[in-house]
Short mmCIF file of C-alpha atoms in Angstrom, two decimals:
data_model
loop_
_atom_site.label_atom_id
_atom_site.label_comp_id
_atom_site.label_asym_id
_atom_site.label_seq_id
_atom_site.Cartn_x
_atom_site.Cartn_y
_atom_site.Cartn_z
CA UNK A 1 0.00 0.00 0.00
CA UNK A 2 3.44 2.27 0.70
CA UNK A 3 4.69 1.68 -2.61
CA UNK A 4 1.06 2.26 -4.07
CA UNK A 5 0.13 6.02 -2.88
CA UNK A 6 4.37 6.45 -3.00
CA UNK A 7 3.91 5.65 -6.62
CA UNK A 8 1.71 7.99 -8.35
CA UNK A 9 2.97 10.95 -6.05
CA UNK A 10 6.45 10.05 -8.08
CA UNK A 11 4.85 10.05 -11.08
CA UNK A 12 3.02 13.37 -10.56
CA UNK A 13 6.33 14.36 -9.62
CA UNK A 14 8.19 13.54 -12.55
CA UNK A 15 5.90 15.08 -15.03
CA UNK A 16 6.13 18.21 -12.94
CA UNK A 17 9.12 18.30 -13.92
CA UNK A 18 8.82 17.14 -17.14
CA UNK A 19 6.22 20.24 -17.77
CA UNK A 20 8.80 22.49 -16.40
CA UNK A 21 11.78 21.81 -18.47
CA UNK A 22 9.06 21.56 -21.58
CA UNK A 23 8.03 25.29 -20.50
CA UNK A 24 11.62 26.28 -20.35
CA UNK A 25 12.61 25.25 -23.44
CA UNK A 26 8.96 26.85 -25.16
CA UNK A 27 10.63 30.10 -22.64
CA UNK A 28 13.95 30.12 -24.84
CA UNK A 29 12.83 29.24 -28.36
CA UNK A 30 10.41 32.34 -28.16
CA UNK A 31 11.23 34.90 -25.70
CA UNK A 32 15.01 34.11 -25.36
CA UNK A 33 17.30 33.78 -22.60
CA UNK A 34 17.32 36.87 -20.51
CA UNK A 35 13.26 36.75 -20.07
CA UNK A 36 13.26 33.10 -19.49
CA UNK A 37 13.00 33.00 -15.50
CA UNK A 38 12.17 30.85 -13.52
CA UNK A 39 8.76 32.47 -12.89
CA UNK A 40 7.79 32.61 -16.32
CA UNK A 41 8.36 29.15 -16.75
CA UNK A 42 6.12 28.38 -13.87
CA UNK A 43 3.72 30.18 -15.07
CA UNK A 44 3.77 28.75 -18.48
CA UNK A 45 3.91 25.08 -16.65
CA UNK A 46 0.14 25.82 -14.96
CA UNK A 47 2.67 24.86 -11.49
CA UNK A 48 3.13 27.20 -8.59
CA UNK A 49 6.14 29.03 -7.84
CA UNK A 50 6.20 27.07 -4.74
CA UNK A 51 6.41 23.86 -7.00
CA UNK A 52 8.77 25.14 -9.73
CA UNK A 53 10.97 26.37 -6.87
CA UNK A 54 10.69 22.51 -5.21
CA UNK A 55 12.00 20.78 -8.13
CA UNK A 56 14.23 23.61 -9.14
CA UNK A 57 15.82 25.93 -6.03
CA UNK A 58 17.22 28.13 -8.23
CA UNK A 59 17.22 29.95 -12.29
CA UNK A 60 20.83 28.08 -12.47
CA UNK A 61 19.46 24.74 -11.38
CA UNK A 62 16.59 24.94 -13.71
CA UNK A 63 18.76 25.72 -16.96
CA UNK A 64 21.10 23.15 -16.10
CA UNK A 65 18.51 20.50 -16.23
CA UNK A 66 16.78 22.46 -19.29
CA UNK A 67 20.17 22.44 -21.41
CA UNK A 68 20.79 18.61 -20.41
CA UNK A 69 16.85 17.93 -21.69
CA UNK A 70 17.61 20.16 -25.10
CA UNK A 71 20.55 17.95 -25.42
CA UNK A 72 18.77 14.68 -24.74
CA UNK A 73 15.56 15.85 -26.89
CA UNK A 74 17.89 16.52 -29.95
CA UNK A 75 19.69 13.29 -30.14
CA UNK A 76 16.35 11.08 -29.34
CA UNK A 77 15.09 12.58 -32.61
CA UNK A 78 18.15 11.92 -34.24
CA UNK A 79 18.28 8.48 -33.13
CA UNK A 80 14.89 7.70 -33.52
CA UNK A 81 14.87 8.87 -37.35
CA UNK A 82 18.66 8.98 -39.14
CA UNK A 83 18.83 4.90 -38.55
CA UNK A 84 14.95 4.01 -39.77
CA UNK A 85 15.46 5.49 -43.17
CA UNK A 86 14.50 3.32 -45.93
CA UNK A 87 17.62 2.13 -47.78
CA UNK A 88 17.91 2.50 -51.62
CA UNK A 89 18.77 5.60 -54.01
CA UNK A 90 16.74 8.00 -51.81
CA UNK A 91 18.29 7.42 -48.87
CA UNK A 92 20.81 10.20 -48.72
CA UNK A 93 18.23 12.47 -49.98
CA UNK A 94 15.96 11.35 -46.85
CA UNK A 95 19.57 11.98 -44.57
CA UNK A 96 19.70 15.65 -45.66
CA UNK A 97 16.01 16.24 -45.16
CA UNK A 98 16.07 14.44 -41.61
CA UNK A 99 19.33 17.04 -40.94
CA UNK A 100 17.59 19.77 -42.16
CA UNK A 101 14.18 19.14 -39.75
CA UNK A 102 16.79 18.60 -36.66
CA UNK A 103 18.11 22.13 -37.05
CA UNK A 104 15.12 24.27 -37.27
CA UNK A 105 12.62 24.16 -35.08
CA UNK A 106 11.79 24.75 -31.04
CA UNK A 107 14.74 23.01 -29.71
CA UNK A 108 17.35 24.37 -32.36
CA UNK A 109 15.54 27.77 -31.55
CA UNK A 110 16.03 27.19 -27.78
CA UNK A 111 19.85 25.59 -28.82
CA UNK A 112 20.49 28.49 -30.24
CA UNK A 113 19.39 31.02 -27.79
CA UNK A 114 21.53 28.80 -25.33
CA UNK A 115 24.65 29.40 -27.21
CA UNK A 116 24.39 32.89 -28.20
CA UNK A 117 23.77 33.56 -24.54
CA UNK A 118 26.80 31.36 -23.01
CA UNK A 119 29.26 33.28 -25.72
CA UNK A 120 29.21 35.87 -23.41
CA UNK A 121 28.69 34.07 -19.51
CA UNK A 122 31.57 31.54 -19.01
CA UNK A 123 29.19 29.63 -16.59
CA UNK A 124 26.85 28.87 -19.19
CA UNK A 125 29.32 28.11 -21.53
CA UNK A 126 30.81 25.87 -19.69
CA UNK A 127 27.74 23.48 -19.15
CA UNK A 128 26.89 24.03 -23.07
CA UNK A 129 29.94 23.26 -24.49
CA UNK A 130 30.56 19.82 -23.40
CA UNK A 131 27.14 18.71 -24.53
CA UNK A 132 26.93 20.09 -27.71
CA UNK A 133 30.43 18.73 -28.10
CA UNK A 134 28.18 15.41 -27.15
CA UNK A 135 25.85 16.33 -30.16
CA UNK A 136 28.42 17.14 -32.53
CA UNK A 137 29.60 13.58 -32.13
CA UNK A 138 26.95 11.35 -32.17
CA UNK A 139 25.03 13.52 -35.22
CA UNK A 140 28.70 12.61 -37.32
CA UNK A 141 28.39 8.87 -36.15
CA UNK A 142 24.00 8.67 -36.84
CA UNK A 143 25.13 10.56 -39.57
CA UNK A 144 28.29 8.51 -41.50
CA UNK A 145 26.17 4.82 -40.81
CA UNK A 146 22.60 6.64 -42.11
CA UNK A 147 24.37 7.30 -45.21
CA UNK A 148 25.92 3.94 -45.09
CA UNK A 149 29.58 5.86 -45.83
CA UNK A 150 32.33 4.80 -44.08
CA UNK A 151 34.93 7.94 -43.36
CA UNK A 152 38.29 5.87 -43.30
CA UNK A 153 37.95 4.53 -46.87
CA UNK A 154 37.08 7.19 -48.59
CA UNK A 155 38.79 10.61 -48.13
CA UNK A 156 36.53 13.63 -47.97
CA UNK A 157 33.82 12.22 -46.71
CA UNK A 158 34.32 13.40 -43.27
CA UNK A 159 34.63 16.62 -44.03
CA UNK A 160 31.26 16.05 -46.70
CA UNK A 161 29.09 14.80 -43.78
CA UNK A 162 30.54 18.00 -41.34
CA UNK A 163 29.63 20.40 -44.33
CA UNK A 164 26.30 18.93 -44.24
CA UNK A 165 26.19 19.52 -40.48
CA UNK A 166 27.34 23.22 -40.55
CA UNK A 167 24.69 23.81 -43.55
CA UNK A 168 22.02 22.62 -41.87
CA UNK A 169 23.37 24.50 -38.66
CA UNK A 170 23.66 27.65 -41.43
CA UNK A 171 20.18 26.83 -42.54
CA UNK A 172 18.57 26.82 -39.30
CA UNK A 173 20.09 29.73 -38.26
CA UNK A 174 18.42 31.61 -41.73
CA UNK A 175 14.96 30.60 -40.64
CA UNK A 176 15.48 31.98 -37.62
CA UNK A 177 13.93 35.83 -38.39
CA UNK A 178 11.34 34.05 -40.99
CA UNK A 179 9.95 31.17 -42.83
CA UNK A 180 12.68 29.99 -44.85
CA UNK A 181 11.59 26.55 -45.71
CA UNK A 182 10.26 26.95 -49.35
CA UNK A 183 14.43 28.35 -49.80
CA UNK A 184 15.87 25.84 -47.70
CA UNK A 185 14.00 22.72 -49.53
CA UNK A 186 15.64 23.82 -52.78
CA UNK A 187 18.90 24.25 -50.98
CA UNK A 188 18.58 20.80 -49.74
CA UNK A 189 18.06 19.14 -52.45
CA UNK A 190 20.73 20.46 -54.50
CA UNK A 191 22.90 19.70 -51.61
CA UNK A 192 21.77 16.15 -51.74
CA UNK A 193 23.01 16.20 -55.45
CA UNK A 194 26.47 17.57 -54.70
CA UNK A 195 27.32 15.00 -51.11
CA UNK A 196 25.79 12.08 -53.28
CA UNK A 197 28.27 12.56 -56.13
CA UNK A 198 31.01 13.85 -53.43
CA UNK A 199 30.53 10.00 -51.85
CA UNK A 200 30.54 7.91 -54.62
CA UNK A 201 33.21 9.92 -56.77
CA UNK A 202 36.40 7.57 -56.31
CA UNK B 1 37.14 81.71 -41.27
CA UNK B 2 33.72 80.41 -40.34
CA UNK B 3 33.90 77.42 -42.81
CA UNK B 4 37.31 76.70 -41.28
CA UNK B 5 36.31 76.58 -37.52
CA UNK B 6 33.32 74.31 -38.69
CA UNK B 7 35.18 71.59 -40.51
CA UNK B 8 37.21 70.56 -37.40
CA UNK B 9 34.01 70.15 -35.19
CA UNK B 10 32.35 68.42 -37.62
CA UNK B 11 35.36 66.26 -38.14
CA UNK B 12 35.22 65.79 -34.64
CA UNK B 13 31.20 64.96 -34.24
CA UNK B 14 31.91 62.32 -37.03
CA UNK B 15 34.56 60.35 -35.61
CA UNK B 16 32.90 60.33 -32.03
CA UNK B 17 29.79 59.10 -34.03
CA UNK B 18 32.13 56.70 -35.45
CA UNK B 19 33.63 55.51 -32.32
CA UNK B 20 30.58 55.27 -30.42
CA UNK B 21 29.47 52.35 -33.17
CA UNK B 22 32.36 50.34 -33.13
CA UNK B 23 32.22 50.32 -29.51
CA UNK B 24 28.49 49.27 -30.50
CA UNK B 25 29.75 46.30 -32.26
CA UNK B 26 32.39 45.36 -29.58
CA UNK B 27 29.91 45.17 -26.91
CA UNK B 28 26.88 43.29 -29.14
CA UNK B 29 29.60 41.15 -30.48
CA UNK B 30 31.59 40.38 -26.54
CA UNK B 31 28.23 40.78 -24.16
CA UNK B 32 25.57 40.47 -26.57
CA UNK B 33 21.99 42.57 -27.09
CA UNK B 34 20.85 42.43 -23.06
CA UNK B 35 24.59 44.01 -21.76
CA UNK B 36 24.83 46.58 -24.52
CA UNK B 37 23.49 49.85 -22.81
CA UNK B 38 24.65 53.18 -24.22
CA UNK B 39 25.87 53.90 -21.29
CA UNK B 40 28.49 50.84 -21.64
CA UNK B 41 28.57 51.46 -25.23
CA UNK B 42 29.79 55.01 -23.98
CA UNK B 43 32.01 54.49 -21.80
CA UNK B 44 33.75 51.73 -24.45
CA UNK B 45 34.15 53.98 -26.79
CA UNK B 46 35.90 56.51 -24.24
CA UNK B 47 33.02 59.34 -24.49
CA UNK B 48 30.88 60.81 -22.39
CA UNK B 49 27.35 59.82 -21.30
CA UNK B 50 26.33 63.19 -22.41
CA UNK B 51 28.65 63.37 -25.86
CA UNK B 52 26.69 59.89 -26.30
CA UNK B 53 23.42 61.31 -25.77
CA UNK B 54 23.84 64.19 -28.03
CA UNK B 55 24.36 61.88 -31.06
CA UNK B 56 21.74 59.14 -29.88
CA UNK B 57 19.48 60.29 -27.85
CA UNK B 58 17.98 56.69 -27.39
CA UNK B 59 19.01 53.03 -27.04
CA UNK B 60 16.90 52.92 -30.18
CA UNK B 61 18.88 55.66 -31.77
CA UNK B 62 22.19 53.66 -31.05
CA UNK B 63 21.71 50.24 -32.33
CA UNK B 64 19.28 51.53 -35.11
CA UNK B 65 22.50 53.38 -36.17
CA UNK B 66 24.74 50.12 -35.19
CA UNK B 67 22.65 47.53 -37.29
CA UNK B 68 22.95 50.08 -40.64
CA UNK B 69 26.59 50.42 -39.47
CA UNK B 70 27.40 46.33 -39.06
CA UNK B 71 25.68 46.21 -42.31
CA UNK B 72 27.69 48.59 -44.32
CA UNK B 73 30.42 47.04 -42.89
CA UNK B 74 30.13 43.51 -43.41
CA UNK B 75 28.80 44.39 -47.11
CA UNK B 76 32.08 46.76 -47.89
CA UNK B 77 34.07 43.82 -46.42
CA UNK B 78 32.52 41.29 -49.27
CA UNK B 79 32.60 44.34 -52.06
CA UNK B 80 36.41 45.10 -51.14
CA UNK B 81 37.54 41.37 -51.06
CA UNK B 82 35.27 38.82 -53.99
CA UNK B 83 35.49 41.13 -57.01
CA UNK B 84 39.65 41.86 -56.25
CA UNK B 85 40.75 37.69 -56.50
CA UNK B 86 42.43 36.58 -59.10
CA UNK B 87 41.08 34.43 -62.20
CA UNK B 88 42.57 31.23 -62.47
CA UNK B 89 41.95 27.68 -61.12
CA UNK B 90 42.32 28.79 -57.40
CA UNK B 91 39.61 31.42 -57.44
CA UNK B 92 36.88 28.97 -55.87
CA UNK B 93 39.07 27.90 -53.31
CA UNK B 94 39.72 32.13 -52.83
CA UNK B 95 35.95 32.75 -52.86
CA UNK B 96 35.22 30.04 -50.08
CA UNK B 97 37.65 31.37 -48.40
CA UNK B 98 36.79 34.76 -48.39
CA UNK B 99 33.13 33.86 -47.46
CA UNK B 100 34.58 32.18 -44.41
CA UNK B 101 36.61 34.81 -43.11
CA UNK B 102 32.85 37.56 -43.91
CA UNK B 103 31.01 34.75 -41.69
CA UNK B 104 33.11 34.74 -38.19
CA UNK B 105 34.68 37.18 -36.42
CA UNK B 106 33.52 40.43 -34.56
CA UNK B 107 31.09 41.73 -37.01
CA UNK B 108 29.56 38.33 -37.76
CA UNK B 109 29.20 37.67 -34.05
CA UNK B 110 27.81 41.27 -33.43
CA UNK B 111 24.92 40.60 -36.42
CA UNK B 112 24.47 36.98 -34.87
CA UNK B 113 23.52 38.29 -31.35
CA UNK B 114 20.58 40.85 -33.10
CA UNK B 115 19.10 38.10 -34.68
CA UNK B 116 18.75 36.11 -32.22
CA UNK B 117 17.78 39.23 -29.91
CA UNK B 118 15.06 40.00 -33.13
CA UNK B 119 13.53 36.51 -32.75
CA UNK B 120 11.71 37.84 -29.45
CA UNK B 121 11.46 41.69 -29.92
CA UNK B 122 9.34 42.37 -33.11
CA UNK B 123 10.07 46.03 -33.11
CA UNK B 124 14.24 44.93 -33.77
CA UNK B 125 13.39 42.59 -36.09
CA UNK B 126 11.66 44.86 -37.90
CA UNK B 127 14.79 47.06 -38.25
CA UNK B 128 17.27 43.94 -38.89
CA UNK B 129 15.11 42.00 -41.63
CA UNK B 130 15.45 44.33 -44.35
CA UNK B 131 18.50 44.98 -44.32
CA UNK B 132 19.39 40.96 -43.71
CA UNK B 133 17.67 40.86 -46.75
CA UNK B 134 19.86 43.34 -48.65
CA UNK B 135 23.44 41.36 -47.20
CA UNK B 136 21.77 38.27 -48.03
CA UNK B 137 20.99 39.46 -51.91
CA UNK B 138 24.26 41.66 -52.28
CA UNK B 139 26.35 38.26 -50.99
CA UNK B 140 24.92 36.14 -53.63
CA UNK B 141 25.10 38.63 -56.49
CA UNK B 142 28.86 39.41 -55.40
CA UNK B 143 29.65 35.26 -55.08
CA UNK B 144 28.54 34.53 -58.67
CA UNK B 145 30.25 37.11 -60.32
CA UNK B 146 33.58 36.02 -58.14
CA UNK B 147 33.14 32.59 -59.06
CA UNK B 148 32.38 33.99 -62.58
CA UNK B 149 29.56 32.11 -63.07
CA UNK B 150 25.77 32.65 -64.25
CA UNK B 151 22.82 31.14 -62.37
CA UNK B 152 20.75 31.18 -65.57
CA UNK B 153 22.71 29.11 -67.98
CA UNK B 154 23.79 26.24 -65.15
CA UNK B 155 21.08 24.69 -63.19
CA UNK B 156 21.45 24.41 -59.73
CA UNK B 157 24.02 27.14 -59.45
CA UNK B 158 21.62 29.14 -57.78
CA UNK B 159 21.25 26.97 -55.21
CA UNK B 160 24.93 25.46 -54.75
CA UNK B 161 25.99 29.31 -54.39
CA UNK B 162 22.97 29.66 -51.14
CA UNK B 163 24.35 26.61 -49.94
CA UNK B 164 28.22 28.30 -50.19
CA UNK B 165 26.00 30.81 -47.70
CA UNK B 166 24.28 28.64 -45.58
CA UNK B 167 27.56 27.00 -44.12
CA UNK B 168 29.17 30.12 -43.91
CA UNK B 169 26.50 30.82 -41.74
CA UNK B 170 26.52 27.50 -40.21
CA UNK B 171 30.78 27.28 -39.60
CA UNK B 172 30.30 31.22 -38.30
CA UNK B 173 28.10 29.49 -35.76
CA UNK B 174 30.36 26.80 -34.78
CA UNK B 175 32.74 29.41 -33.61
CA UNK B 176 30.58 31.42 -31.52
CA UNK B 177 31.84 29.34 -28.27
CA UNK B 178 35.45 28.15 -29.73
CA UNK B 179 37.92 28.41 -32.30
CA UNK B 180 36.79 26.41 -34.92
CA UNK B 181 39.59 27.37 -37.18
CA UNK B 182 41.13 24.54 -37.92
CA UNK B 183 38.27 22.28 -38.81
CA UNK B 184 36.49 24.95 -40.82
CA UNK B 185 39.72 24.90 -43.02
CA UNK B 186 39.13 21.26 -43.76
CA UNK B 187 35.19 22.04 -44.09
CA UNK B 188 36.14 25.01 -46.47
CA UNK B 189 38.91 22.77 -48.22
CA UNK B 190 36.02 19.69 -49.47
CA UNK B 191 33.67 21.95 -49.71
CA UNK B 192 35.63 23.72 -52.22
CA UNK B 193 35.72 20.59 -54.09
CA UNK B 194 32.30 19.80 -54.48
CA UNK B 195 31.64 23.32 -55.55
CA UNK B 196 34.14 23.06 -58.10
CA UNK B 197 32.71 19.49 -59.23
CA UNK B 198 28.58 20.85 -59.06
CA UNK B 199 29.57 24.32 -61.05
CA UNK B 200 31.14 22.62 -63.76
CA UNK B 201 29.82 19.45 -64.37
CA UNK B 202 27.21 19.81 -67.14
#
């Protein structure tokens, strides 16, 4: 009977939480970092101050966790899409779109308010750069085996699939201000044309 | 003699004007949109709150005058370097090059923190767009004619030149938080490559 009413209290708990670092991230993608405190978040939650201030004591504590769930939310969608694409000639057309959709969006938006902010506070910069080191890594490894490429064999092709990185990172950045997608689709797909001969050409 | 007592001041007035708006892009580009009061601006630059005030009366006045200013800048940068390289088989290599250099640094890093200060403050993206627009269209005219090609005779040039943009944009990004240098180089190097291969294949 403990473990029964200890249960869904720990459940309520967690998606507290859950609905707080959610909120946060909403916080950065659209009003930035400077007006994303902690009682806006709250607010934006539907959870007390009280509650907010339970699970996170302080604005630090609650961007710490927030960055770590931006990181984490970013490579689930990664790794729940780069390795399912269907093999055959279309596949490193489906790569480039899959790139393209992981850098624009809420949590590239909330990413990128993140890093434009730590550029100039060392603190934050210091719990950013490590995980989007973390990022940077495992988007070149989903990356190399969606393609099916292997970087050792043929030269170029690591620098091919970190050009595709930084455009997409380029890309995202341009749709920032305003709708860019119509622009960016055409982009892609030429892009697609130029890394597909760039990985076969001996 | 009245002309000649004039000249000086005015002399004067321009280069504290001018002073006041690199100090503008120092502090956008080292503590970002938030930190970047005139008075901080002011006392940067080495002039007085009042000598600040009498040429912008405003915040708004400032950076209204600092985004036209980064601008100018980081279009005269592009017009003095892509039309000078020389012709010849390492001019694409030159062109990427030169891109790379216009997309980091303090003027890149100064436009990057308005943008992303724009995303949440309509009235400053309202001042930034249009003239992101005019870089943006200026860039790609002054790339083609460096790479001395024409987007209407060459399919997809049009789009391999954006994409020359995009990860300009993208590496600029990379090294907001570190020096990227040495892997951009490599970037810069393969992606010169594929350029090459996508502008002249037929």
């Amino acid at each position: 009977m403990v473990e029964a009413v200890r249960e869904p209290r720990q459940d309520r708990s967690r998606a507290t939480r859950r609905r707080l670092l959610e909120a946060a991230v909403d916080c950065l993608a659209e009003v930035g970092w400077t007006g994303s405190t902690v009682l806006v978040v709250a607010e934006r939650a539907g959870v007390s101050r009280g509650a907010a201030q339970h699970h996170f004591p302080t604005r630090e504590d609650l961007f710490t966790a927030a960055i770590d769930y931006v990181t984490e939310e970013r490579l689930a969608h990664l790794r729940a899409n780069l390795p399912n694409l269907p093999p055959g000639p279309d596949r490193t057309a489906a790569v480039v779109t899959t790139l393209g959709e992981a850098f624009t969006g809420k949590m590239f938006n909330a990413a990128l308010h993140l890093w434009v902010a730590a550029a100039s506070d060392p603190h934050l910069r210091s719990l950013v750069l490590p995980l989007e080191a973390k990022v940077g890594r495992e988007t070149h490894r989903l990356t190399l085996a969606a393609l099916g490429v292997d970087e050792k064999t043929h030269p170029g092709t690591r620098e091919a699939v970190q050009a595709t990185l930084d455009m997409a990172r380029g890309l995202g950045l341009a749709n920032l201000l305003t709708d860019d997608t119509p622009r960016r689709r055409k982009v892609l797909s030429q892009w697609t044309t130029m890394l597909t001969a760039a990985l076969t050409t001996p």
